[in-house]
mmCIF file of C-alpha atoms in Angstrom:
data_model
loop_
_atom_site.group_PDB
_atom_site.id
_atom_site.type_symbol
_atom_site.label_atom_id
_atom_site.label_comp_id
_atom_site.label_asym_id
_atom_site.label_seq_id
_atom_site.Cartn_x
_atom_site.Cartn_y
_atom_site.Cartn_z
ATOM 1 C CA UNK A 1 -51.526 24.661 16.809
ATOM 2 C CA UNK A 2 -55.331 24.880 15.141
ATOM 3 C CA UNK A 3 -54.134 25.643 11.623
ATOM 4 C CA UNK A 4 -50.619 23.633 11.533
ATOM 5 C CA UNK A 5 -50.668 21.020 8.651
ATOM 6 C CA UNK A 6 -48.287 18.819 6.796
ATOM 7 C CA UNK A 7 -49.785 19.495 3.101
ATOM 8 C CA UNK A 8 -47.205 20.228 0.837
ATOM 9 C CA UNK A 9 -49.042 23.109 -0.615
ATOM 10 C CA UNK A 10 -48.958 25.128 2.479
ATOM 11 C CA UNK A 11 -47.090 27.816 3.003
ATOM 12 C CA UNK A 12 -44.097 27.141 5.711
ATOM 13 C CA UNK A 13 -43.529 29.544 9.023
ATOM 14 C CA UNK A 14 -39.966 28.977 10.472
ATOM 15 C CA UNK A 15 -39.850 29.082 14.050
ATOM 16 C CA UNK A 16 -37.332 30.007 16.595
ATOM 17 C CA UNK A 17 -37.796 30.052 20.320
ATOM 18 C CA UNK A 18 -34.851 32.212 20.329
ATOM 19 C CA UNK A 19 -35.793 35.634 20.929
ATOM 20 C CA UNK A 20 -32.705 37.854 20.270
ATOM 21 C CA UNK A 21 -31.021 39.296 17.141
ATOM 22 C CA UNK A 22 -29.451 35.888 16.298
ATOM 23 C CA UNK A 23 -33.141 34.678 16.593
ATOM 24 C CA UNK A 24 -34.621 36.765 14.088
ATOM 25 C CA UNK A 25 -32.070 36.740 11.611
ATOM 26 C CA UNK A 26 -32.041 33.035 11.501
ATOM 27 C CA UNK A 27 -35.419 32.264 10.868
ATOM 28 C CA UNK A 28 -35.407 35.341 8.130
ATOM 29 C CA UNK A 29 -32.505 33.214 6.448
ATOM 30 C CA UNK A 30 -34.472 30.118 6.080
ATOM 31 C CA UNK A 31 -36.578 32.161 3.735
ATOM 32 C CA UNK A 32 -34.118 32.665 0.964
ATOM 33 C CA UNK A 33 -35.819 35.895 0.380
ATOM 34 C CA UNK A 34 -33.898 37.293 -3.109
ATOM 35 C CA UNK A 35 -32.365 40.820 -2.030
ATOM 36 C CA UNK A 36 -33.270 43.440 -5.228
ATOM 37 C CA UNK A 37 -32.379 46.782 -5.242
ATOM 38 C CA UNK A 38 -33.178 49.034 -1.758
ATOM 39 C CA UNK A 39 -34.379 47.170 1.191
ATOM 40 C CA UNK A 40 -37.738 48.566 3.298
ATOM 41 C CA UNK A 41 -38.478 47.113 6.755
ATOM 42 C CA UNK A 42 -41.663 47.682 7.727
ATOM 43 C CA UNK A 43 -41.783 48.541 11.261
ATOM 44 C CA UNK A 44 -43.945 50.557 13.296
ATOM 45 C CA UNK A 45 -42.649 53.276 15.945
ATOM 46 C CA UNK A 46 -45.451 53.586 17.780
ATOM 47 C CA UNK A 47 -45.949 56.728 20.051
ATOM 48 C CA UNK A 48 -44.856 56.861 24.405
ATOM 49 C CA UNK A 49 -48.463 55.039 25.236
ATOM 50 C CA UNK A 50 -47.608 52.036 22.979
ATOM 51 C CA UNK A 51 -45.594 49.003 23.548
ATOM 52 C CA UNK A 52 -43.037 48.940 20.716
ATOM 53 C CA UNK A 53 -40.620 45.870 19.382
ATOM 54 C CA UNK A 54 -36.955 46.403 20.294
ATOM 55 C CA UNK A 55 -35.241 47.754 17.474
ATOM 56 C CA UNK A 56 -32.090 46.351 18.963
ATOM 57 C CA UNK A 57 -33.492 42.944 17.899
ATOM 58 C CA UNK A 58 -33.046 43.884 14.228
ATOM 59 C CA UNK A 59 -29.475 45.035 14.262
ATOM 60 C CA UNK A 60 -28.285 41.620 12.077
ATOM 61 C CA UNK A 61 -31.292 41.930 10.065
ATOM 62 C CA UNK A 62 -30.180 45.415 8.919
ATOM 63 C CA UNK A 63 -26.385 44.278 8.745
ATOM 64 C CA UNK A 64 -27.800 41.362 6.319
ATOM 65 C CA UNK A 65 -29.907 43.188 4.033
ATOM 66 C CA UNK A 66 -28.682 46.848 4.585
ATOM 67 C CA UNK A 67 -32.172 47.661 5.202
ATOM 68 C CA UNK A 68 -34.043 51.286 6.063
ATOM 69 C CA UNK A 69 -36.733 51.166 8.439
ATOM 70 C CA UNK A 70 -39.491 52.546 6.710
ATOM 71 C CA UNK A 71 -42.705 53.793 8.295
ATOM 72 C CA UNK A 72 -45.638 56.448 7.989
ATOM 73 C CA UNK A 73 -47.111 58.938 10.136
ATOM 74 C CA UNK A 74 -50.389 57.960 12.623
ATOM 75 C CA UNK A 75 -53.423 59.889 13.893
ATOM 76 C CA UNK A 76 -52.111 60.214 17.497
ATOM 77 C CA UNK A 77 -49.405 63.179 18.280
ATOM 78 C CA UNK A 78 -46.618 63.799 17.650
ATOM 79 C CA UNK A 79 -46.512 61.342 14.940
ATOM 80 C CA UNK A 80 -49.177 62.871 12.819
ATOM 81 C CA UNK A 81 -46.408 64.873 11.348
ATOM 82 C CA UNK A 82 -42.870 63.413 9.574
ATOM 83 C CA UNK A 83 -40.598 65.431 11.928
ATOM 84 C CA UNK A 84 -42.629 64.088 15.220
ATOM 85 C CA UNK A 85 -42.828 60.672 13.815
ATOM 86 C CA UNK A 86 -38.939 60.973 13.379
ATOM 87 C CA UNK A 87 -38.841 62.105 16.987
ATOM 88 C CA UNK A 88 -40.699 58.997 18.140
ATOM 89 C CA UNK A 89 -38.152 56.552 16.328
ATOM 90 C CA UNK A 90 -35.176 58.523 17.823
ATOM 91 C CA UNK A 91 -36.394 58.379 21.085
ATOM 92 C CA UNK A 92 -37.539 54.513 20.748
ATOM 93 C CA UNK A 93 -34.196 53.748 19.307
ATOM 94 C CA UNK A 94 -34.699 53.083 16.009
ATOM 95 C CA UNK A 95 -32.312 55.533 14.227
ATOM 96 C CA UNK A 96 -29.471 53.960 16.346
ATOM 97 C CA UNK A 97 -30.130 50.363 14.790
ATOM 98 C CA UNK A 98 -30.635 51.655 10.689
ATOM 99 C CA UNK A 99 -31.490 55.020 8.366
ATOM 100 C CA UNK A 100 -35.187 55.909 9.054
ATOM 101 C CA UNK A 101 -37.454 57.061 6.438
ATOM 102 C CA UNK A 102 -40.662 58.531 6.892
ATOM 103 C CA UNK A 103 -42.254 57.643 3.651
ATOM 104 C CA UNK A 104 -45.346 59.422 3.772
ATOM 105 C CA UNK A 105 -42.911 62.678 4.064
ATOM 106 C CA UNK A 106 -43.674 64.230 0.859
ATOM 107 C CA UNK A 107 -47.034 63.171 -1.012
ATOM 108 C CA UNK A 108 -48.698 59.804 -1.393
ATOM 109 C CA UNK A 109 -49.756 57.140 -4.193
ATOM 110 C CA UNK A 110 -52.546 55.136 -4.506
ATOM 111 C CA UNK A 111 -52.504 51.220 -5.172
ATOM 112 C CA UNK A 112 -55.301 49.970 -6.587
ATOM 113 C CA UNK A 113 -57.182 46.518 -4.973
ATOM 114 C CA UNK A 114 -58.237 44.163 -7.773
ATOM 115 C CA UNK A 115 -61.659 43.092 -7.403
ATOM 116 C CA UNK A 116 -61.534 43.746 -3.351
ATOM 117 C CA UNK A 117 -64.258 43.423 -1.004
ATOM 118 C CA UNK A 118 -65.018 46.571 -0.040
ATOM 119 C CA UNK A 119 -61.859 48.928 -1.678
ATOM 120 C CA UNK A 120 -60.936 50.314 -4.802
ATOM 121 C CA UNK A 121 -57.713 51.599 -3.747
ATOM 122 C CA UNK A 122 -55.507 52.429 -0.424
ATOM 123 C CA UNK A 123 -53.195 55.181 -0.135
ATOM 124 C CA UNK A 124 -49.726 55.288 1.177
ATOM 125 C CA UNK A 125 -46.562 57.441 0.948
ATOM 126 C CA UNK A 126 -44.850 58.229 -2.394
ATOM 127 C CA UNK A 127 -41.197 57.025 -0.951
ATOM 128 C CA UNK A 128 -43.053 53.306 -0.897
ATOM 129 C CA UNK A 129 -41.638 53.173 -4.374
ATOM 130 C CA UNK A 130 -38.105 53.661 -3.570
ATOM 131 C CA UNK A 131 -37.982 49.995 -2.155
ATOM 132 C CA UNK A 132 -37.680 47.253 -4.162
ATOM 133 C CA UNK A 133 -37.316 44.404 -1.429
ATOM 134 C CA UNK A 134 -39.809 44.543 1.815
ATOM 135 C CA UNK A 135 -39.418 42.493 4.817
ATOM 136 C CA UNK A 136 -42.283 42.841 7.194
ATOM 137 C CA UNK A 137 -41.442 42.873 10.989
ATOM 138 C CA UNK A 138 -44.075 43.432 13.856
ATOM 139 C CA UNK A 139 -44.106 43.049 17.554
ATOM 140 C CA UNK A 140 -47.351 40.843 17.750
ATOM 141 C CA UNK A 141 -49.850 42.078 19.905
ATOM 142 C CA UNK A 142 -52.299 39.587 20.948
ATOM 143 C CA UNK A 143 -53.685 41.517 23.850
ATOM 144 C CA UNK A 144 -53.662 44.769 23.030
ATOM 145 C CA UNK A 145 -56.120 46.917 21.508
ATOM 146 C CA UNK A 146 -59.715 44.946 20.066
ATOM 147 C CA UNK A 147 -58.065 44.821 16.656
ATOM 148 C CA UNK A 148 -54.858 42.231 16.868
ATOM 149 C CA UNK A 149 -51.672 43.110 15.989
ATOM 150 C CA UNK A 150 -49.552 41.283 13.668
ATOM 151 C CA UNK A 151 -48.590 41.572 10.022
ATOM 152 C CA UNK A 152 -51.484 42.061 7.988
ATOM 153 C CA UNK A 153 -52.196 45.520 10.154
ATOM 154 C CA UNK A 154 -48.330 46.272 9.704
ATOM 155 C CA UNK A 155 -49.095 45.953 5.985
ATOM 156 C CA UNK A 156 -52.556 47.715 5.750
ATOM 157 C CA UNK A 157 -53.663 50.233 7.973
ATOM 158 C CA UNK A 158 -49.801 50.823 9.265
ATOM 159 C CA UNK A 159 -48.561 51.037 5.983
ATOM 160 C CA UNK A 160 -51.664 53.941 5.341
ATOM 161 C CA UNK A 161 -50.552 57.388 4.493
ATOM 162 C CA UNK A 162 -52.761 59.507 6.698
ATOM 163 C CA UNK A 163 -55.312 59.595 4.243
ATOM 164 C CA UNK A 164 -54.807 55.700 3.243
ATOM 165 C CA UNK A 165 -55.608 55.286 7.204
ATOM 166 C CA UNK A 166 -59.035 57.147 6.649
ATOM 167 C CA UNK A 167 -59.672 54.866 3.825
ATOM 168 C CA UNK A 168 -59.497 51.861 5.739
ATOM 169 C CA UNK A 169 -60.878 52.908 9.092
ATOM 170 C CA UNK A 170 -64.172 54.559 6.861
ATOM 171 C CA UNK A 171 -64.301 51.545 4.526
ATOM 172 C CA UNK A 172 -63.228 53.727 1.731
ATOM 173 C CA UNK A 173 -66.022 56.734 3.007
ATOM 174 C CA UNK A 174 -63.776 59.453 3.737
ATOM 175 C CA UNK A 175 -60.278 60.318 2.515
ATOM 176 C CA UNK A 176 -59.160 62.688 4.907
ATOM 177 C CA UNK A 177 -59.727 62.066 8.569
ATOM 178 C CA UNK A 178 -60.630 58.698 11.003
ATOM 179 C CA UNK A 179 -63.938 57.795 11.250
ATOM 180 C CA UNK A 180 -64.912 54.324 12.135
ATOM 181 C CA UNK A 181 -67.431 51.328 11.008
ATOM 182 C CA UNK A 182 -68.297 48.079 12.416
ATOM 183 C CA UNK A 183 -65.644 45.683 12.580
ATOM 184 C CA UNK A 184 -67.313 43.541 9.447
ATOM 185 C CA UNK A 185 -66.405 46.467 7.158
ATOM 186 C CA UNK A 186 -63.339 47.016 8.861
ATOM 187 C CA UNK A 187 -61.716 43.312 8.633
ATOM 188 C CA UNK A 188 -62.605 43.520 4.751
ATOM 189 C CA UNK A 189 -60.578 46.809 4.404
ATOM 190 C CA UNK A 190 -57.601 45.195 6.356
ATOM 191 C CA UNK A 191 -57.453 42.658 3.735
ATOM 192 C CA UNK A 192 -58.106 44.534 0.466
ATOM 193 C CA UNK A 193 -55.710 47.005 1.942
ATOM 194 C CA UNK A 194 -52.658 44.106 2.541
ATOM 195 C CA UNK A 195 -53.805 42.525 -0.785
ATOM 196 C CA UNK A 196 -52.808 45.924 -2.693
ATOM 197 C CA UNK A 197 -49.661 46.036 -0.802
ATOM 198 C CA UNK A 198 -48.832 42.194 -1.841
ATOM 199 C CA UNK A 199 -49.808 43.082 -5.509
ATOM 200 C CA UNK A 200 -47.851 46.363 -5.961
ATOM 201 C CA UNK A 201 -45.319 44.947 -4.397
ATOM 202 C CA UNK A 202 -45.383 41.462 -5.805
ATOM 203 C CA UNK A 203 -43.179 38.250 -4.751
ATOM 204 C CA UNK A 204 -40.738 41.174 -2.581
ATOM 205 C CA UNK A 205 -41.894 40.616 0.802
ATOM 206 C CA UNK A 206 -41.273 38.672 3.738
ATOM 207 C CA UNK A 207 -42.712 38.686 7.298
ATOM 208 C CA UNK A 208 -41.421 38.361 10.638
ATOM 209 C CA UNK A 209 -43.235 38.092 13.882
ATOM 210 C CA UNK A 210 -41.471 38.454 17.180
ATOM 211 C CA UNK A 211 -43.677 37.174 20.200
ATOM 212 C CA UNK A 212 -41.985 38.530 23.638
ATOM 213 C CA UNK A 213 -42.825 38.821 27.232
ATOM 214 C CA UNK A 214 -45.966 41.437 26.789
ATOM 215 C CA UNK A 215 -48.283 42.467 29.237
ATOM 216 C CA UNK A 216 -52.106 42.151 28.268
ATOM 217 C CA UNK A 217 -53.872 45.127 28.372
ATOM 218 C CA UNK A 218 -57.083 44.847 26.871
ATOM 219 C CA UNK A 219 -58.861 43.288 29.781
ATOM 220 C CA UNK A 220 -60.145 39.693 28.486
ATOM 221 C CA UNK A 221 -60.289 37.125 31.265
ATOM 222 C CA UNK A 222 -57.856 34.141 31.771
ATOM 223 C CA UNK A 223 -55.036 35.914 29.453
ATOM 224 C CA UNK A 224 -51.193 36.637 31.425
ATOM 225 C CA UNK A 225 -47.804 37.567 29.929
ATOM 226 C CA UNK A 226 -46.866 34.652 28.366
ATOM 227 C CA UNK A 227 -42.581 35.227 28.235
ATOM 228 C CA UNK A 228 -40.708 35.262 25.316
ATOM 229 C CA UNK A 229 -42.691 32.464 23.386
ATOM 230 C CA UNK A 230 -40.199 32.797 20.094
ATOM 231 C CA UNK A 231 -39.868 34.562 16.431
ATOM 232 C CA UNK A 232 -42.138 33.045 13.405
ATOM 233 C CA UNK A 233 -41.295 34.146 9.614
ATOM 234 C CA UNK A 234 -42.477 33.293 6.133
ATOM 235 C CA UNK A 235 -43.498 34.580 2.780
ATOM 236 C CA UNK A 236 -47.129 34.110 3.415
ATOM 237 C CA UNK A 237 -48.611 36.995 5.821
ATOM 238 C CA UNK A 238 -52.033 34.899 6.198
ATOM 239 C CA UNK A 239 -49.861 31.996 7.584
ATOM 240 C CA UNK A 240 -46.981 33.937 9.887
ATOM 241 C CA UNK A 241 -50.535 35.542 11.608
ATOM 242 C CA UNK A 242 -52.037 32.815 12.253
ATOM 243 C CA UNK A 243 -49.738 30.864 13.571
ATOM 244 C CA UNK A 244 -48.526 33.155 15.949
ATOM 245 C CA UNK A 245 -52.009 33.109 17.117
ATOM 246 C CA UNK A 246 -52.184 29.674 17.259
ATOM 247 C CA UNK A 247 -49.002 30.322 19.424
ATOM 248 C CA UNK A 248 -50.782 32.945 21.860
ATOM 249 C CA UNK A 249 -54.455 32.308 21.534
ATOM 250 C CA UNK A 250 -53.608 28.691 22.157
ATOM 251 C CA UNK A 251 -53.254 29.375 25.503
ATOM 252 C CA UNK A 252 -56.526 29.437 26.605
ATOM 253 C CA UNK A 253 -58.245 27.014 28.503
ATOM 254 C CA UNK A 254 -60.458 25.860 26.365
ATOM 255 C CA UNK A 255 -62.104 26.706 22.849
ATOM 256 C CA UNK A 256 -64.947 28.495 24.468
ATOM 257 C CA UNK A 257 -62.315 31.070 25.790
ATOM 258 C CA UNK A 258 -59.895 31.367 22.763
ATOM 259 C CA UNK A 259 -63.232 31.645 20.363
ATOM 260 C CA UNK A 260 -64.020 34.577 22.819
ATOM 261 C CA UNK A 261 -60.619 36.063 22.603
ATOM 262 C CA UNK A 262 -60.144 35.801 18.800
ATOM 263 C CA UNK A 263 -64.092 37.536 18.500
ATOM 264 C CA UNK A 264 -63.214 40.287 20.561
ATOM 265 C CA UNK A 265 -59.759 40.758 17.836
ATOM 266 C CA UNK A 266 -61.029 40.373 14.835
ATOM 267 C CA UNK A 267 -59.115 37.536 14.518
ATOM 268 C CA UNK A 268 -61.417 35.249 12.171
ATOM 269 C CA UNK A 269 -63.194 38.387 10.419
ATOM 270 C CA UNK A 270 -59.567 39.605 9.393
ATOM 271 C CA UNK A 271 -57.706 36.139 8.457
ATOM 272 C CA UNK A 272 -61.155 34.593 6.334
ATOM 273 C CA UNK A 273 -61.253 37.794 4.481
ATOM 274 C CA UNK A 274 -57.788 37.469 3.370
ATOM 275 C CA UNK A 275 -58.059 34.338 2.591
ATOM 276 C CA UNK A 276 -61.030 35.122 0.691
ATOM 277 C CA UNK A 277 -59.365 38.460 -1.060
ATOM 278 C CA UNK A 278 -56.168 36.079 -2.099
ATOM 279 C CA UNK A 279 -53.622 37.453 0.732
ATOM 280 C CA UNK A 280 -52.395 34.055 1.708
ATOM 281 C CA UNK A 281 -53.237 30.760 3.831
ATOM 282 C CA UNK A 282 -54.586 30.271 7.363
ATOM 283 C CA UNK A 283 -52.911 26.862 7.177
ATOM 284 C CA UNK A 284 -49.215 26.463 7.197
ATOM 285 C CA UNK A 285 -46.554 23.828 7.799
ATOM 286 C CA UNK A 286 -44.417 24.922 10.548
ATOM 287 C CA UNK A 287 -40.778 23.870 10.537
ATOM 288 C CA UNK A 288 -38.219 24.290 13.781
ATOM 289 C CA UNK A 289 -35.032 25.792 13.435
ATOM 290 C CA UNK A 290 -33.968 24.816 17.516
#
């Protein structure tokens, strides 16, 4: 575990090998989040091609916190439009688990980035501001596509409108549709776009990521499905990334390989720059609830 201190002034990530409902909403109850008002859980329903977290594994989260699942629509068919996204988290059964809300439905805001790196603002959907408490949850993807997935994309690009997801991809070029830069300007845009999120939202979120038995698919050498390694939460996205990293990218053989594996994700680029922008910690104190 690279980045796992005991300084007091680190944020803490619970941990739970158990992988199940019980699981999840255990180590989200160590983090005496305060409920306020409505409750948003960030998820993503990802289209047929993508491997999606269980919703089934949130059913005592929602009984806890009467949460919606909250989400906004994506580039890729059928879920560049509210009623196919919809479709996609009926048919992935996530409107069997809580209410659904699509919140990029209607219009979208803007939240500004104070003094970012690269952004003055990121978009997302107007029905963001209908939530008052936000808990975070993400399948993490270690092996997936080049950029990882874990928390701070859940809260940045995935939390983009359509537009807000042309921000980020274009490092704030184009406003309307994708268009890509090199992964420098990219990882900056990740973090200015979670560090708006944090601030508009501020002190209201938690994050939760589930690590289960997924298959690599992005064709690095030496990686395998690893099983259901356990469930990591805190306040701090920065530190509930990185150490499920340290979890999965601590499987390599050596630092050689795992310094190849996090290059090829973004993984440094993306965690230094929020660090840098103010998003959280890569070090963290990790504390055992088995």
């Amino acid at each position: 575990m690279k980045h796992k201190t005991n300084n007091a002034n680190t944020p803490i990530v619970y941990y739970t090998k158990d992988v199940s409902p019980q699981g999840l909403i255990k180590v989200y109850k160590a983090l005496n989040q305060k409920l306020v008002g409505k409750t948003g859980i960030k998820v993503s329903f990802c289209s047929d091609s993508e491997q999606y977290l269980d919703p089934k594994l949130m059913t005592e989260l929602v009984k806890e916190t009467d949460g919606t699942f909250i989400e906004t629509c994506g580039f890729t068919p059928p879920r560049d439009r509210p009623k196919g996204n919809y479709q996609m988290a009926e048919k992935h059964g996530f409107t069997s688990v809580a209410p659904v809300d699509i919140i990029d439905s209607e219009k979208d805001i803007d939240m500004p980035v104070t003094n970012g790196l690269r952004l003055k603002f990121t978009r997302t959907g107007s029905h963001f501001d209908n939530y008052d408490t936000l808990i975070a949850v993400h399948r993490f993807k270690a092996h997936y596509i080049p950029i990882y997935g874990g928390n701070i994309k859940n809260i940045s690009l995935c939390l983009g409108s359509l537009s807000g997801k042309a921000i980020i991809h274009s490092g704030g070029t184009n406003l309307i549709s994708y268009s890509s830069r090199n992964q420098d300007t990219t990882a900056q845009c990740f973090a200015d776009a979670a560090k708006a999120a944090m601030e508009y939202k501020k002190d209201r979120w938690a994050f939760i990521n589930v690590m289960d038995s997924f298959e690599p698919t992005d064709n690095c050498k030496g990686t395998k499905n690893l099983g259901n390694i356990g469930i990591v939460a805190s306040l701090d996205p920065v530190a509930v990334d990185q150490a499920a990293v340290d979890f999965e990218y601590g499987d390599a053989v050596d630092e050689n390989l795992r310094k190849e594996w996090e290059d090829f994700h973004s993984v440094n680029l993306i965690l230094n720059y929020c660090e840098k922008d103010g998003v959280g910690s890569r070090n963290y104190r990790l504390v055992s609830l088995d």
